[in-house]
PDB file of C-alpha atoms in Angstrom:
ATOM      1  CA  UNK V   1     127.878  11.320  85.497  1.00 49.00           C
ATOM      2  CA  UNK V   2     129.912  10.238  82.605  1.00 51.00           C
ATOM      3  CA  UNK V   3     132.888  12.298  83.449  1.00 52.00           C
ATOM      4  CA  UNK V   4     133.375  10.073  86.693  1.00 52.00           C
ATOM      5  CA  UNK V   5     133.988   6.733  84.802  1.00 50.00           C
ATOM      6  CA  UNK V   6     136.562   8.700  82.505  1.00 51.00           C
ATOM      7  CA  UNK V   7     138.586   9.747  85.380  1.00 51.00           C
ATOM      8  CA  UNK V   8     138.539   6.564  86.601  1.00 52.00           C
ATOM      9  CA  UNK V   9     139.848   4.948  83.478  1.00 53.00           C
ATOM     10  CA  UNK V  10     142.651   7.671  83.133  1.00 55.00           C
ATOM     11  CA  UNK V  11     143.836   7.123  86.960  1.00 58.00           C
ATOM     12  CA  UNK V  12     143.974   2.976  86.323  1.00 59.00           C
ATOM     13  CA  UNK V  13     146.020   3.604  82.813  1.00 57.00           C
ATOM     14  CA  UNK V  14     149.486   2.868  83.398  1.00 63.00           C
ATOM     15  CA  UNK V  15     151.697   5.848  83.025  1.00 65.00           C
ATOM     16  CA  UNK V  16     153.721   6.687  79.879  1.00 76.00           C
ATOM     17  CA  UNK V  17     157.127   5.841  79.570  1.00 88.00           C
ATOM     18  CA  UNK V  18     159.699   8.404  78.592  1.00 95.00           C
ATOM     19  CA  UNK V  19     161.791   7.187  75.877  1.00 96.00           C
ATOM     20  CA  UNK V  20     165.417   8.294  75.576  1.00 98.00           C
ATOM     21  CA  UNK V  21     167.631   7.562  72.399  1.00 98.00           C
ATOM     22  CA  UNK V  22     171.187   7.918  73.904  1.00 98.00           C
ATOM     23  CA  UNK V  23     173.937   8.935  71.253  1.00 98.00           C
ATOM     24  CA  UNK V  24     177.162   6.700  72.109  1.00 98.00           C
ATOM     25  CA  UNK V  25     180.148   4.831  70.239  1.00 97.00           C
ATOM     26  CA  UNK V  26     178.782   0.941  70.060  1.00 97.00           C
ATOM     27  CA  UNK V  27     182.164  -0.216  69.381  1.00 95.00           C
ATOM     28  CA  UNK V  28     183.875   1.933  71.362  1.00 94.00           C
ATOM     29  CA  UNK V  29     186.154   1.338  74.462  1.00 96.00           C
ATOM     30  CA  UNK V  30     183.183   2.369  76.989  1.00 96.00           C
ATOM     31  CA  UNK V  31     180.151   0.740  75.812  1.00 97.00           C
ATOM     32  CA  UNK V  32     179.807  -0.898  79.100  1.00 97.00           C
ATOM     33  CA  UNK V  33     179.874   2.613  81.055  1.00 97.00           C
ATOM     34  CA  UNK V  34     176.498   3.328  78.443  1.00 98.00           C
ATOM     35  CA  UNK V  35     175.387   0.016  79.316  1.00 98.00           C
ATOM     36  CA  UNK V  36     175.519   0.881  83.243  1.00 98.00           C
ATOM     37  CA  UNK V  37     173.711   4.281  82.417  1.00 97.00           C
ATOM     38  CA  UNK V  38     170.962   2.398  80.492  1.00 97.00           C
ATOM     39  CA  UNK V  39     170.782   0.113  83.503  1.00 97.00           C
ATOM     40  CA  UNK V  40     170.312   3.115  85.837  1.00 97.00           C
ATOM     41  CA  UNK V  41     167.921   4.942  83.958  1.00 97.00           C
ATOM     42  CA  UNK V  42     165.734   1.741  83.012  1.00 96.00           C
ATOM     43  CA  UNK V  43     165.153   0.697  86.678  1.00 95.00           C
ATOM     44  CA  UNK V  44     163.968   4.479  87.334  1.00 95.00           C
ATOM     45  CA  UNK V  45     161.179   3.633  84.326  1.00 94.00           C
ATOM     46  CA  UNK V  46     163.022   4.886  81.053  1.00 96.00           C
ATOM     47  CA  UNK V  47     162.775   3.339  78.066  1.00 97.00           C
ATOM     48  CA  UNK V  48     166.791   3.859  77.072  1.00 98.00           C
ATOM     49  CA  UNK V  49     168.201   2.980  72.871  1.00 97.00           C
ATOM     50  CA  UNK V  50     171.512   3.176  72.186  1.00 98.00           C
ATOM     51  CA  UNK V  51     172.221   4.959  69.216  1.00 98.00           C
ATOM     52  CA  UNK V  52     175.874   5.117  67.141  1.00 98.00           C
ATOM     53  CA  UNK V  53     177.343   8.166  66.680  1.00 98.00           C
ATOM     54  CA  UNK V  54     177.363   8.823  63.466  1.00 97.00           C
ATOM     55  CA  UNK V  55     173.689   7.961  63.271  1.00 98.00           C
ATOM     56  CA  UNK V  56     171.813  10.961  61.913  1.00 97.00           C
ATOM     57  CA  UNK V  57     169.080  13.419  64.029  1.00 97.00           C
ATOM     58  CA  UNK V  58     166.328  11.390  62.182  1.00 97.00           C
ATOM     59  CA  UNK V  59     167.454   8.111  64.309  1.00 97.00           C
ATOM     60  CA  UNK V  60     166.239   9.717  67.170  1.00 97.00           C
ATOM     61  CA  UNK V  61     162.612  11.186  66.051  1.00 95.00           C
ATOM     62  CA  UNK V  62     160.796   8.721  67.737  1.00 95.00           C
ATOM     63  CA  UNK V  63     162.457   9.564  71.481  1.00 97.00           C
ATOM     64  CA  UNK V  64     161.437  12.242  74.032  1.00 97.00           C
ATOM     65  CA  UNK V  65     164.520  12.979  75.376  1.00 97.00           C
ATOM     66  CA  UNK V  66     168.047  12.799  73.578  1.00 98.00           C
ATOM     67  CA  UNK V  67     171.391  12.247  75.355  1.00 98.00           C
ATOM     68  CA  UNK V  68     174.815  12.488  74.007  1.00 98.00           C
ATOM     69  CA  UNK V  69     177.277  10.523  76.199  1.00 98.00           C
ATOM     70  CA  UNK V  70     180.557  11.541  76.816  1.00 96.00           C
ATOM     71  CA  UNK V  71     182.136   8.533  75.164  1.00 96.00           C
ATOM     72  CA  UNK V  72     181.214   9.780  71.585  1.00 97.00           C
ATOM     73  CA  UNK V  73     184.165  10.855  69.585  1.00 95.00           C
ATOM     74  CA  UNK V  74     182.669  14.325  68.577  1.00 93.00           C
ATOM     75  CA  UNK V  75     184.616  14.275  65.016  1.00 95.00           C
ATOM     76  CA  UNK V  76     181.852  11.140  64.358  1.00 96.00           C
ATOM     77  CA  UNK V  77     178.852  13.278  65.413  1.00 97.00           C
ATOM     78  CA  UNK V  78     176.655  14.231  62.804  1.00 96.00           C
ATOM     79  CA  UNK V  79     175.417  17.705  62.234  1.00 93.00           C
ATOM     80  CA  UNK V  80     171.585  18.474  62.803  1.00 95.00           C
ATOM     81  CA  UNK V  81     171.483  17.975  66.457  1.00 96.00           C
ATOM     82  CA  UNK V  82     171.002  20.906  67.603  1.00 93.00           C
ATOM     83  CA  UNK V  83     167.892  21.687  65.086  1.00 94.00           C
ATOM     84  CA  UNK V  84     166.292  18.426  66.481  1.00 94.00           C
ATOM     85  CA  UNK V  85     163.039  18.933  68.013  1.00 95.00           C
ATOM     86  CA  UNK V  86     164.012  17.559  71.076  1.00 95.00           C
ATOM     87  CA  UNK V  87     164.996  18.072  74.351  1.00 97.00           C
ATOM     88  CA  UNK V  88     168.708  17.258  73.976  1.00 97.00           C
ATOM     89  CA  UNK V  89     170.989  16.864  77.415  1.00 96.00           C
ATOM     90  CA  UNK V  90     175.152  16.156  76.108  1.00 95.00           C
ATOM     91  CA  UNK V  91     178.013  14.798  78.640  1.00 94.00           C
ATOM     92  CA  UNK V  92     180.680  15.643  75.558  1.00 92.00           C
ATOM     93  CA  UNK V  93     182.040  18.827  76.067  1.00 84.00           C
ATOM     94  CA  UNK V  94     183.746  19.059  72.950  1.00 85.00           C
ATOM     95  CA  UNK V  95     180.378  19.352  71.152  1.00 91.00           C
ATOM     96  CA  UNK V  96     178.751  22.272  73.504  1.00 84.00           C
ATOM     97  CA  UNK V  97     179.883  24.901  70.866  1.00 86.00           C
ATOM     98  CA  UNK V  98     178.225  23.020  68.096  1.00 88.00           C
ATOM     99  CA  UNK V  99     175.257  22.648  69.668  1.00 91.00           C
ATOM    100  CA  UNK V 100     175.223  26.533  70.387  1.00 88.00           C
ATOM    101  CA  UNK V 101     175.161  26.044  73.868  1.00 88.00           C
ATOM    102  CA  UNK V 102     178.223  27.478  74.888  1.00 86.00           C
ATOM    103  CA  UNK V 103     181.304  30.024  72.434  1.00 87.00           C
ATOM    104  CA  UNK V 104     183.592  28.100  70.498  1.00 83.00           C
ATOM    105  CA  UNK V 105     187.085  28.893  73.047  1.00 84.00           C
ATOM    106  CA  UNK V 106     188.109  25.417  74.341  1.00 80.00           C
ATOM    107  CA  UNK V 107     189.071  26.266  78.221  1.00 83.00           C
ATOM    108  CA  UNK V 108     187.724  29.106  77.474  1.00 85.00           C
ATOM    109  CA  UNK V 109     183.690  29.211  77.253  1.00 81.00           C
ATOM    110  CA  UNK V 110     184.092  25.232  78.234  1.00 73.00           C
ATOM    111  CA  UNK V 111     186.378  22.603  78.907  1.00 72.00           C
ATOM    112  CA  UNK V 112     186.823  20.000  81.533  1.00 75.00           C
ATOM    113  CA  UNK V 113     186.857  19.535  85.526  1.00 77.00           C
ATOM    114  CA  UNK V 114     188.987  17.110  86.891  1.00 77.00           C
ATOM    115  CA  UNK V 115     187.764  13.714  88.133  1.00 71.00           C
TER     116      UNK V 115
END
């Protein structure tokens, strides 16, 4: 019937590509560290954007997935991230409290692990 041909179709259409918009500083000491994460991710089939850190929420409305690196200064980081509709992963500890994922006691509710 017609429903055969349809499946057909759907399993030969390529699959989508998750796009990630990855919060960083562009002209900070570590860009190449991003650059090695956008590597990593892209050869596993993301679609990875650098964005700057001050950049607003709206810079990122076209991603599925948000990450903050740990290489953003936090002070630069724009409020609003946390009310994105997004799913947002963050490697900077000092902005778990903002984002309401964690207290606000530094060492306390969050901090750091050694290397």
């Amino acid at each position: 019937g017609p429903g055969v041909g349809a499946r057909a179709v759907a399993a030969d259409a390529p699959a989508a590509v998750t796009r990630v918009a990855m919060l960083v500083q562009l002209r900070g000491p570590n860009l190449k560290v991003d650059e090695q994460v956008v590597r990593h991710l892209g050869e596993r089939g993301y679609a990875v954007r650098l964005i700057d850190e001050n950049a607003t929420p709206d810079a990122a409305r076209d991603a599925d997935l948000v990450v903050i690196s740990s290489t953003v200064s936090s002070k630069n980081v724009r409020p609003g991230w946390r009310t994105l509709d997004k799913p947002l992963v963050t490697w900077e500890n000092d902005l778990l409290d903002d984002l309401a994922m964690t207290g606000k006691r530094h060492d306390v509710d969050f901090g750091e692990t050694g290397k």
